[in-house]
PDB file of C-alpha atoms in Angstrom:
ATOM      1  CA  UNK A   1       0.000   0.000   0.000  1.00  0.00           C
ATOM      2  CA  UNK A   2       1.780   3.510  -1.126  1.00  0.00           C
ATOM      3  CA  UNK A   3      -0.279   6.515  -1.654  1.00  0.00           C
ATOM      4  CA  UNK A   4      -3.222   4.737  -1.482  1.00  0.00           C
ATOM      5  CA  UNK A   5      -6.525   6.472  -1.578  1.00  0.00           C
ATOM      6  CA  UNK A   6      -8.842   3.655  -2.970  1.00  0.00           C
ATOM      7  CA  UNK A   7     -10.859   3.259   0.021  1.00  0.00           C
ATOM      8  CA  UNK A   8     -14.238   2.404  -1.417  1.00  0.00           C
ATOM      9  CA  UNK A   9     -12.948  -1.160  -2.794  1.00  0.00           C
ATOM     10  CA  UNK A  10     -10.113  -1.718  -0.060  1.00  0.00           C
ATOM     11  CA  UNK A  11     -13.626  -1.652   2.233  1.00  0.00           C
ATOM     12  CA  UNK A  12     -15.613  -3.811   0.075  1.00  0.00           C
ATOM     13  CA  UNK A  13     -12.563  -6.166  -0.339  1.00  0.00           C
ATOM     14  CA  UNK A  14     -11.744  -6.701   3.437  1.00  0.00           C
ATOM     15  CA  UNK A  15     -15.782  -7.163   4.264  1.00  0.00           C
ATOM     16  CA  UNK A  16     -15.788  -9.762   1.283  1.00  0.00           C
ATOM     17  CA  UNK A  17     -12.687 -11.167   3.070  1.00  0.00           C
ATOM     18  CA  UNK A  18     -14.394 -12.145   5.941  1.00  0.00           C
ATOM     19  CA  UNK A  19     -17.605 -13.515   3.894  1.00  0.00           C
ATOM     20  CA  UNK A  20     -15.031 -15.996   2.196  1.00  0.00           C
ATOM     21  CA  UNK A  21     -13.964 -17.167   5.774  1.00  0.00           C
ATOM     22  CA  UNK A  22     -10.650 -15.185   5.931  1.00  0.00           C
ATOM     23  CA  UNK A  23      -9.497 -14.150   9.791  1.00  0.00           C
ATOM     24  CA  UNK A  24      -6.727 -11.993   9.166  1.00  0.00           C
ATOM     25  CA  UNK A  25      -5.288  -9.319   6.130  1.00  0.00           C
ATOM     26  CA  UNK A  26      -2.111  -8.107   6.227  1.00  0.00           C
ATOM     27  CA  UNK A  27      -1.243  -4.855   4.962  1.00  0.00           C
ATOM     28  CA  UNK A  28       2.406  -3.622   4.057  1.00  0.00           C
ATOM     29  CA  UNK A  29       1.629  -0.093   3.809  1.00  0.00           C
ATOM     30  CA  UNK A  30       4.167   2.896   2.733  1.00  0.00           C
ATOM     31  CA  UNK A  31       1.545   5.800   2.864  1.00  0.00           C
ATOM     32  CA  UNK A  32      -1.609   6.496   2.373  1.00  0.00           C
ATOM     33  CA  UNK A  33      -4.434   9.081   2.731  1.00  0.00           C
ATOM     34  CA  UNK A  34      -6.240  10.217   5.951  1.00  0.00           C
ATOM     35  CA  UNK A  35      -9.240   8.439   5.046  1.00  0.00           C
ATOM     36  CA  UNK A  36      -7.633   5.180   4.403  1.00  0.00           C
ATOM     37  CA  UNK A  37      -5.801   5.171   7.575  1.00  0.00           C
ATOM     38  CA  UNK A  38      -9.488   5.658   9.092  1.00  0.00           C
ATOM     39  CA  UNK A  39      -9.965   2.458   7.428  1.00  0.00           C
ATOM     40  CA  UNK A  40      -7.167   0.802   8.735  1.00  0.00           C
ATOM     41  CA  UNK A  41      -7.660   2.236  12.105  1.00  0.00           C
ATOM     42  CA  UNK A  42     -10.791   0.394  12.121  1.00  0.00           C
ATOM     43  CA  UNK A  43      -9.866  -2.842  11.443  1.00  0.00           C
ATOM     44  CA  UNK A  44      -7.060  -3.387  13.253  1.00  0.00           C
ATOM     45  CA  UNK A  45      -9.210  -2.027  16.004  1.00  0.00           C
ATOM     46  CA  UNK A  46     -11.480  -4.879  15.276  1.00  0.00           C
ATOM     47  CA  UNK A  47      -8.751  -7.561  15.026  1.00  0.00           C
ATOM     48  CA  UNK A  48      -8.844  -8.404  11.676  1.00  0.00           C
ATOM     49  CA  UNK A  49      -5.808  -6.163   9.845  1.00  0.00           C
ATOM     50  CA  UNK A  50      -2.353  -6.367  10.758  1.00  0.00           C
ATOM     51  CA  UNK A  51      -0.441  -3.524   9.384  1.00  0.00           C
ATOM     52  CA  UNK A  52       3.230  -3.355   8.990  1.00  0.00           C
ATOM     53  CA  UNK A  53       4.941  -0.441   8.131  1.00  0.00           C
ATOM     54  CA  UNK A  54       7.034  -1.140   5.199  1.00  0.00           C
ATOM     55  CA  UNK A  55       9.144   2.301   4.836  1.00  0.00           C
ATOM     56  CA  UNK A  56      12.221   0.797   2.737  1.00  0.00           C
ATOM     57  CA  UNK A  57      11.530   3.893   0.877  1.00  0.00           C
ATOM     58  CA  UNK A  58      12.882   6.292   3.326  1.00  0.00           C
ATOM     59  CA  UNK A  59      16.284   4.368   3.389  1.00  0.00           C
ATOM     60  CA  UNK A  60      16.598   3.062  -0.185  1.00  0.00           C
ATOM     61  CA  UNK A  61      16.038   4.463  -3.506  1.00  0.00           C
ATOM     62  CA  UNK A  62      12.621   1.993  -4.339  1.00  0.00           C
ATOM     63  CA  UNK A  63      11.383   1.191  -7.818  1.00  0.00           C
ATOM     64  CA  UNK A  64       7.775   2.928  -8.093  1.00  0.00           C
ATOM     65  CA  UNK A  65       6.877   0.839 -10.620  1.00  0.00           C
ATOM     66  CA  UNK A  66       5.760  -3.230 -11.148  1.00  0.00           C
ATOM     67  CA  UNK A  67       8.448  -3.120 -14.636  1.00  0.00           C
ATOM     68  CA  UNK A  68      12.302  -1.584 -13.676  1.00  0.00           C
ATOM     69  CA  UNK A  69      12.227   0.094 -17.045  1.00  0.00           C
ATOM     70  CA  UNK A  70       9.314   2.033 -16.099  1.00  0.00           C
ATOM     71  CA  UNK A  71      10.586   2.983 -13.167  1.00  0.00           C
ATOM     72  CA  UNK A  72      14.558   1.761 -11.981  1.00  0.00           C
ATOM     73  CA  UNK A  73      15.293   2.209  -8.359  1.00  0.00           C
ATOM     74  CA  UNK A  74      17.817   0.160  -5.713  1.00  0.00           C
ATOM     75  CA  UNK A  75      14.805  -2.179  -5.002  1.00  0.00           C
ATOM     76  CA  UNK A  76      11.961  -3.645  -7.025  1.00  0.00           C
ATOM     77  CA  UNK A  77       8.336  -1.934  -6.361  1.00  0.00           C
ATOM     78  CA  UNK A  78       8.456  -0.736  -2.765  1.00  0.00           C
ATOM     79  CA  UNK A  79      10.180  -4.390  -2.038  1.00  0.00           C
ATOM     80  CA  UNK A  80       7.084  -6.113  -3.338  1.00  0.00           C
ATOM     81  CA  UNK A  81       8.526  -9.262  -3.242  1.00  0.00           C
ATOM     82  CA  UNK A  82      10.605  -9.059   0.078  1.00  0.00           C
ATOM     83  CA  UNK A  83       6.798  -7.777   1.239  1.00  0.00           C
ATOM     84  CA  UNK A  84       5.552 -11.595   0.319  1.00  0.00           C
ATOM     85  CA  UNK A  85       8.232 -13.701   1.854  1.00  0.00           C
ATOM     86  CA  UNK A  86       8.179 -11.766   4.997  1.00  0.00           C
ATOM     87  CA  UNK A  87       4.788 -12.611   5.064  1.00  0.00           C
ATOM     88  CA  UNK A  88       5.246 -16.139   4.008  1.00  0.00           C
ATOM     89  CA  UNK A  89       7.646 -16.207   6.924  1.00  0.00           C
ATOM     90  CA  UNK A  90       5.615 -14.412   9.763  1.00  0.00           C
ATOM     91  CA  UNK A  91       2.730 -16.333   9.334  1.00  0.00           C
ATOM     92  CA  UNK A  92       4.452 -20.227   8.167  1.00  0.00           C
ATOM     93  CA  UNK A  93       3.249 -21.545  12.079  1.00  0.00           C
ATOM     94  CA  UNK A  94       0.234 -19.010  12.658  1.00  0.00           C
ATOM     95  CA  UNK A  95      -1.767 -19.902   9.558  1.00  0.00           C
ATOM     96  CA  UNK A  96      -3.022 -23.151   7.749  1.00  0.00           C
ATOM     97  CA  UNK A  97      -3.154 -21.414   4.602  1.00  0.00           C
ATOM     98  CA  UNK A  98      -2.009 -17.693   3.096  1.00  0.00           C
ATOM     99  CA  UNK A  99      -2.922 -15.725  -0.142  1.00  0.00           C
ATOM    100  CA  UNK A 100      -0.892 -13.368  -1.317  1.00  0.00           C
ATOM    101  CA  UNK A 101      -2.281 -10.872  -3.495  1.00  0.00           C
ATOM    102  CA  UNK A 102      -3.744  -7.430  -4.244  1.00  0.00           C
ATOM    103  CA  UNK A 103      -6.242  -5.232  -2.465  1.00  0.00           C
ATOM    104  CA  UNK A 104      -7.935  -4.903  -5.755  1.00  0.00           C
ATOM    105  CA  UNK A 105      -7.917  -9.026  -6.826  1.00  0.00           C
ATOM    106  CA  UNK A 106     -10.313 -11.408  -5.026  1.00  0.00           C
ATOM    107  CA  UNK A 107      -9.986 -15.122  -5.858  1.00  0.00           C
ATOM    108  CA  UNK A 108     -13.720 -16.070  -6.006  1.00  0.00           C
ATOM    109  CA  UNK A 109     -15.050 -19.861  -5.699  1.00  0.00           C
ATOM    110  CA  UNK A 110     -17.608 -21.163  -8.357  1.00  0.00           C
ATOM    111  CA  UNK A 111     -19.340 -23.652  -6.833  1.00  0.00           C
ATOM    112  CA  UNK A 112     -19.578 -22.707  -2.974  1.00  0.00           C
ATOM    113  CA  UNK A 113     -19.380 -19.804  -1.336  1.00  0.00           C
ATOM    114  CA  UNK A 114     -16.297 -19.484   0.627  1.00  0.00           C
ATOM    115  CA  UNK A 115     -12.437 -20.235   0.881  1.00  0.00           C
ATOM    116  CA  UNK A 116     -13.269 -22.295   3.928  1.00  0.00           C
ATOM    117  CA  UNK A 117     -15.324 -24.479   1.506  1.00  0.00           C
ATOM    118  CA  UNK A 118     -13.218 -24.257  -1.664  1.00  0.00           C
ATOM    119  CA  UNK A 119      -9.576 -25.714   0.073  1.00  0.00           C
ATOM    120  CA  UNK A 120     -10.908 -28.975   1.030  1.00  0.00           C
ATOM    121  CA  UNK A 121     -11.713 -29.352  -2.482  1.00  0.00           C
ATOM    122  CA  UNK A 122      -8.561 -28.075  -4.011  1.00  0.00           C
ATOM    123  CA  UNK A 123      -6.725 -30.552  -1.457  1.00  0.00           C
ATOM    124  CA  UNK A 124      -8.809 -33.268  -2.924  1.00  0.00           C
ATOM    125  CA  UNK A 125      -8.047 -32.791  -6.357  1.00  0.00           C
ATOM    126  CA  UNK A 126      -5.112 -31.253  -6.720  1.00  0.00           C
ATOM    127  CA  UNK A 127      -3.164 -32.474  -3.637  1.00  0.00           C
ATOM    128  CA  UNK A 128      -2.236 -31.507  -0.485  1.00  0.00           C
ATOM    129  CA  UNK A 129       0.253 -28.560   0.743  1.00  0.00           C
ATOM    130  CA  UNK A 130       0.391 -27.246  -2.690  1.00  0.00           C
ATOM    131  CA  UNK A 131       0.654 -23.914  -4.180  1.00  0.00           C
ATOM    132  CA  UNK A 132      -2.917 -23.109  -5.663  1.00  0.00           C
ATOM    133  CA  UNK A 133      -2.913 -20.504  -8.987  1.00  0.00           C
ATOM    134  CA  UNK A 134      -6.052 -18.818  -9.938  1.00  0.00           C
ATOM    135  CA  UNK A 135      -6.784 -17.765 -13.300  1.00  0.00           C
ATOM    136  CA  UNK A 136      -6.802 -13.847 -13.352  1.00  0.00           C
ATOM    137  CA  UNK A 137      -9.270 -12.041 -15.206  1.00  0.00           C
ATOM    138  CA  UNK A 138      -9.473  -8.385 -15.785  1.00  0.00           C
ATOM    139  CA  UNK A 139     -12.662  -6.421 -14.986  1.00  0.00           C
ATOM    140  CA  UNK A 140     -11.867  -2.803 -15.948  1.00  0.00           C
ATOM    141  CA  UNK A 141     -12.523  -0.109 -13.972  1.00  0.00           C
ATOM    142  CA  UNK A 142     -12.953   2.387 -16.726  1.00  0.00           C
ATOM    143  CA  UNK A 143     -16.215   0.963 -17.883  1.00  0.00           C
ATOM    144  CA  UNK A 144     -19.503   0.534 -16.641  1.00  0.00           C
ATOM    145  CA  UNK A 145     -22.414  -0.740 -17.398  1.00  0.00           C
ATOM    146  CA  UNK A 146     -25.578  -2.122 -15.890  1.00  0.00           C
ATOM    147  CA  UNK A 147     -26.078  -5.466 -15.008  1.00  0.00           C
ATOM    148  CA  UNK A 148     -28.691  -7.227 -17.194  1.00  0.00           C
ATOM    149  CA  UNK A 149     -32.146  -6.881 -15.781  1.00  0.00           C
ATOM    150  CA  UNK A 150     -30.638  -4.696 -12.275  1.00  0.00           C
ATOM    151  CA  UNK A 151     -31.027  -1.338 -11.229  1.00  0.00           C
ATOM    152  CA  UNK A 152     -27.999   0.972 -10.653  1.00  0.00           C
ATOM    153  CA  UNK A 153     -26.657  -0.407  -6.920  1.00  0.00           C
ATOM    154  CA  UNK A 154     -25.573   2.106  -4.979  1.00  0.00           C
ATOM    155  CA  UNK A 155     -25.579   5.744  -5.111  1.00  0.00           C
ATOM    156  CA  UNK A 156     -24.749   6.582  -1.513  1.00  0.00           C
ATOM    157  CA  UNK A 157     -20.961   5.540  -2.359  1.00  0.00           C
ATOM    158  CA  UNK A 158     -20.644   7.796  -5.104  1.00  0.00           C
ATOM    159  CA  UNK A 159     -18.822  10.643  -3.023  1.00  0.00           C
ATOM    160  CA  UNK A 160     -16.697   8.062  -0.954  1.00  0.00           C
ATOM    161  CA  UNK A 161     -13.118   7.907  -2.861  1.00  0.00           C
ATOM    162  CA  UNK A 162     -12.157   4.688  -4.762  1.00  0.00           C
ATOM    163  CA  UNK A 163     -14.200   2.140  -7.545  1.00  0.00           C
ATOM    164  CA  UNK A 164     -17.291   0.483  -6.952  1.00  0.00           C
ATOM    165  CA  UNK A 165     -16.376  -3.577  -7.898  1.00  0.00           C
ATOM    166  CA  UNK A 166     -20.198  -3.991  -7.735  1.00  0.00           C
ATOM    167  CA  UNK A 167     -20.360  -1.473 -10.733  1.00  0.00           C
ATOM    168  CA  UNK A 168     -18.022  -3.045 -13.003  1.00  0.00           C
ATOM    169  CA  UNK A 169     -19.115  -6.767 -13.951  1.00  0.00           C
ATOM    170  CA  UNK A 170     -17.635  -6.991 -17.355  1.00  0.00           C
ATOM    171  CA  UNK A 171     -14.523  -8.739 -17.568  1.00  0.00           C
ATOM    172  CA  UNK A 172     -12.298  -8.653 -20.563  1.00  0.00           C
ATOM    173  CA  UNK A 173     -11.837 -11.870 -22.909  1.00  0.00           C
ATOM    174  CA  UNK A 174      -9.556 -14.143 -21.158  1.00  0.00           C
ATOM    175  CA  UNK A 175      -6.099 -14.172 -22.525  1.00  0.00           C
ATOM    176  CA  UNK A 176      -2.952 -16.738 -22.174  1.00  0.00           C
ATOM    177  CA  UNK A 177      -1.023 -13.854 -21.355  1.00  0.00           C
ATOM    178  CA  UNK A 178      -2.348 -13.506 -18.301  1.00  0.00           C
ATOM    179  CA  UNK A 179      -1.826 -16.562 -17.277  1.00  0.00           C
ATOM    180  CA  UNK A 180       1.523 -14.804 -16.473  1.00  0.00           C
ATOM    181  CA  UNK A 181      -0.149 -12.595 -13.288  1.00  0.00           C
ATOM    182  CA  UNK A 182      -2.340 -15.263 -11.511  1.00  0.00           C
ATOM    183  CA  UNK A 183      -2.167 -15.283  -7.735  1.00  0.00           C
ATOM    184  CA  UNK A 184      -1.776 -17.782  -5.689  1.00  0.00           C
ATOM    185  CA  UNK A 185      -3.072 -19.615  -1.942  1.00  0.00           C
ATOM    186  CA  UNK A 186      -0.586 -21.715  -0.081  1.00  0.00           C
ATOM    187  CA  UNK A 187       0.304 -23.976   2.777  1.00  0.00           C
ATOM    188  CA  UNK A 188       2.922 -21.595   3.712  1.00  0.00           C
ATOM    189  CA  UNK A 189       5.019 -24.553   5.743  1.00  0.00           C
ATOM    190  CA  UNK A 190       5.431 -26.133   2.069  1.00  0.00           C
ATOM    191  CA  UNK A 191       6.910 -23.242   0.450  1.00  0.00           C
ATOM    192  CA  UNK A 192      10.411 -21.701   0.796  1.00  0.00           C
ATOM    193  CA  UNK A 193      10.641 -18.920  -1.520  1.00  0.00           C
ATOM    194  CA  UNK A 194       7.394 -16.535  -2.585  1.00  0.00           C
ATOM    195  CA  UNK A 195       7.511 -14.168  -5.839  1.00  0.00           C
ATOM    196  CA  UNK A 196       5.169 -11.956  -7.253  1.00  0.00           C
ATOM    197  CA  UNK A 197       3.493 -14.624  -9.323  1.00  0.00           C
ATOM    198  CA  UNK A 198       3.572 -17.839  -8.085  1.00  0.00           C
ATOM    199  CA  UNK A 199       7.080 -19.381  -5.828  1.00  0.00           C
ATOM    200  CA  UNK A 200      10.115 -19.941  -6.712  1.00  0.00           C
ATOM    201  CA  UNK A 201      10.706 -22.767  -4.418  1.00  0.00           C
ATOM    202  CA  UNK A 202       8.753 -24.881  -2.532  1.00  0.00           C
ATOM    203  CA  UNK A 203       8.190 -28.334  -1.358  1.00  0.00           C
ATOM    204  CA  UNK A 204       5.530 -29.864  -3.619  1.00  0.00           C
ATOM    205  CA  UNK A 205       5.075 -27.512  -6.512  1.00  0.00           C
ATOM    206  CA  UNK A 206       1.876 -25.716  -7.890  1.00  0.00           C
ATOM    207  CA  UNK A 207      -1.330 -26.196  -9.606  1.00  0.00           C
ATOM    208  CA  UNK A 208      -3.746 -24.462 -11.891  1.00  0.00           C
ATOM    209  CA  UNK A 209      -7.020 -23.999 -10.606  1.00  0.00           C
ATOM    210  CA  UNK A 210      -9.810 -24.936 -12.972  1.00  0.00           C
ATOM    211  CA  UNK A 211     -11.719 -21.553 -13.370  1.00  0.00           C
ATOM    212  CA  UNK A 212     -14.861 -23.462 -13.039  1.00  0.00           C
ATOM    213  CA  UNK A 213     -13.899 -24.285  -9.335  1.00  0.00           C
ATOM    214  CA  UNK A 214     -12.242 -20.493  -8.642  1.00  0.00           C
ATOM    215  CA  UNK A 215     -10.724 -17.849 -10.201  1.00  0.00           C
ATOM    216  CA  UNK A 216      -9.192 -14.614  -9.365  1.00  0.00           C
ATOM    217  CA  UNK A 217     -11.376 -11.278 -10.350  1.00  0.00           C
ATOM    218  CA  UNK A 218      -9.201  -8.272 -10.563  1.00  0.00           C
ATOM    219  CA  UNK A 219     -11.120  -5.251 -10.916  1.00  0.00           C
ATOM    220  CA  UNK A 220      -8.183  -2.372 -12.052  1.00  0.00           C
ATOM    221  CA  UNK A 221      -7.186  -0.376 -15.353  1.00  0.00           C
ATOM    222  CA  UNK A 222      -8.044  -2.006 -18.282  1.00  0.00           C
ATOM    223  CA  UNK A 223      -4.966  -4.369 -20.060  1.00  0.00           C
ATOM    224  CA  UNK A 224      -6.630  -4.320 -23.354  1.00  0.00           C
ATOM    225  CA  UNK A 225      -7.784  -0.640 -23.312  1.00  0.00           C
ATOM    226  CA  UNK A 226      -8.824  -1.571 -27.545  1.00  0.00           C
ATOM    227  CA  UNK A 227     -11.525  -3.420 -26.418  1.00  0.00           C
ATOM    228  CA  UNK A 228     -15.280  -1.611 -26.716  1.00  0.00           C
ATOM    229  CA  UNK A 229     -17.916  -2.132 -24.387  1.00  0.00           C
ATOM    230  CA  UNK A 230     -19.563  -4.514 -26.189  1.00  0.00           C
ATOM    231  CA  UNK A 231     -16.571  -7.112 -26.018  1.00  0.00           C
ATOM    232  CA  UNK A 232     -16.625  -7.408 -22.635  1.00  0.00           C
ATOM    233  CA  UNK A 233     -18.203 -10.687 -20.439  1.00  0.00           C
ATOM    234  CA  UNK A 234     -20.585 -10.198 -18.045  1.00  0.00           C
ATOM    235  CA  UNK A 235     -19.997 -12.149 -15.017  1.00  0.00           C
ATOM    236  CA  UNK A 236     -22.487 -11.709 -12.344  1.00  0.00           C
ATOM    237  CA  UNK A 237     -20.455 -13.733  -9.316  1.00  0.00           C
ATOM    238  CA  UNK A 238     -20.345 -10.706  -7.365  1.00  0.00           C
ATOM    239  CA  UNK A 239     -23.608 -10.190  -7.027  1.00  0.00           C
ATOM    240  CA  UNK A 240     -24.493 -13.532  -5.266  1.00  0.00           C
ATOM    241  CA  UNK A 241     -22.925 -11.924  -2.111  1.00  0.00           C
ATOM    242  CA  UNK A 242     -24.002  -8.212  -2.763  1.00  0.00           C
ATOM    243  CA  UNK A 243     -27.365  -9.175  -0.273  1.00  0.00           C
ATOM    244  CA  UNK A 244     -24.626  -9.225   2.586  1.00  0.00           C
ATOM    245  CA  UNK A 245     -21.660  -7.075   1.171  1.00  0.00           C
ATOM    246  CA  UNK A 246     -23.700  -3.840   0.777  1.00  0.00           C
ATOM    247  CA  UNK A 247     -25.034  -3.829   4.232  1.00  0.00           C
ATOM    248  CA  UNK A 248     -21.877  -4.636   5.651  1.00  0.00           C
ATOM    249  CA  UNK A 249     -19.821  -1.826   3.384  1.00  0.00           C
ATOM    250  CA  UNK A 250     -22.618   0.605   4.572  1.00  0.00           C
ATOM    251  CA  UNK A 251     -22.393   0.357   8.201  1.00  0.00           C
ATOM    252  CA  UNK A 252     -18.650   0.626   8.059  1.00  0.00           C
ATOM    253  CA  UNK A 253     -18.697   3.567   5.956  1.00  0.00           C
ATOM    254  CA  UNK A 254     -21.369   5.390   8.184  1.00  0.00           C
ATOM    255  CA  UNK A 255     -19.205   4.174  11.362  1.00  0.00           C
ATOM    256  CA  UNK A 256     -16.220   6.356   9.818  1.00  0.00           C
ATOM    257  CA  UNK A 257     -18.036   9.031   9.278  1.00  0.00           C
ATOM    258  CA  UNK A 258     -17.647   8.477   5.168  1.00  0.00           C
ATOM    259  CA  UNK A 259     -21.476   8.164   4.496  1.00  0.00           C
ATOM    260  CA  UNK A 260     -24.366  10.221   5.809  1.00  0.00           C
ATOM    261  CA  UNK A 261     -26.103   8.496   8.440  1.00  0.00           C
ATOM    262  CA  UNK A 262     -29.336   8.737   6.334  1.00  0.00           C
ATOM    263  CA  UNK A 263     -27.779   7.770   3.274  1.00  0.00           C
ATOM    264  CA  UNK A 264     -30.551   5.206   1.582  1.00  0.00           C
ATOM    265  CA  UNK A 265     -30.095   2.737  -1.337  1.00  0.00           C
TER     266      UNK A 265
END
């Protein structure tokens, strides 16, 4: 987290956290604005974020961008990937199982409704203490449009900072190319070395997920900005927990003084 000010999804992704059975987010955060430190505030309050100040930046001269030739530094990205091993390594005897990936991806089952249901399954047929990949696909940001046959969701939230995930449900045509920036779950006690995508070394090696079981939906930027309106999937997943997400996203919201009390939907 570095000058983050998303705080509209980074609420919507912790409550949909806890509605996929998740006990505890870890944030590496550099800086971010007042609002979003409400945010954090809050949660760590309520025992569910850990934050760790990751401030390489004031000692080293850090990358600010995912690609060096974008952006060179002394260290890659903030020290993403020194982020991920130290918390591969925090958590290896505190937790049966760690993801590691963005505030703005959430690896979604198919078939059940929660992480706590999905891993016994993925153990089953894919094996135990391996390193789980989920298929990413894009949903961008920069487009939305109604869902078939649903009413616009949620005014209230339009003056709170960040994107909506509820309001963009169009995903972009898969492509093998992304197969290069899936995310990944893992027994952390089976796993050695973490990297951005995927490990580098680990005890029983990895599998692909079929995205009929799970896969990962990142809402961001769009990665084929060509594409019109009309190309784009709809994929309604989200919505089969909005009856419980928008309630929840509300009352935190309100609680942080972020939404009028008497804001209506």
């Amino acid at each position: 987290m570095y000058d983050f000010t998303n705080v509209l999804q980074f609420v919507q992704s912790l409550e949909m956290m806890q509605l996929l059975g998740v006990d505890r987010v870890v944030v590496y955060k550099t800086s971010c604005s007042p609002e979003t430190q409400r945010i954090l505030d809050y949660y760590t309050h309520k025992g569910l974020v850990e934050v760790i100040p990751w401030s390489l930046s004031r000692y080293l001269n850090v990358s600010r961008r995912w690609r060096p030739s974008l952006g060179p530094g002394d260290l890659h990205y903030f020290g993403q990937i020194a982020a991920l091993n130290d918390c591969l390594y925090r958590y290896m005897y505190r937790s049966r199982y760690v993801a590691l990936h963005d505030i703005d991806e959430l690896i979604l089952p198919q078939s059940v409704s929660s992480w706590s249901e999905l891993l016994p399954q993925l153990e089953q047929k894919y094996g135990v203490d391996r390193c789980y990949k989920f298929e990413n696909n894009v949903f961008p940001n920069t487009i939305k449009r109604p869902p078939p046959n649903l009413p616009t969701l949620l005014a209230s939230w339009l003056n709170v900072s960040g994107v909506d995930i509820l309001a963009h449900l169009y995903q972009e045509p898969y492509m093998k190319t992304h197969k290069s920036s899936f995310k990944i779950i893992v027994n952390p006690r089976a796993v050695f070395t973490a990297t951005v995508h995927g490990v580098l070394h680990s005890q029983h090696g990895c599998s692909w997920v079929d995205r009929n079981m799970a896969r990962m939906y990142h809402t961001r930027r769009p990665s084929q900005p060509h594409l019109k309106p009309d190309q784009l999937i709809y994929d309604g997943r989200l919505l089969d927990y909005s009856v419980r997400l928008i309630p929840a996203v509300s009352a935190v919201l309100k609680e942080n003084g972020l939404l009028e009390e008497d804001s209506t939907h």
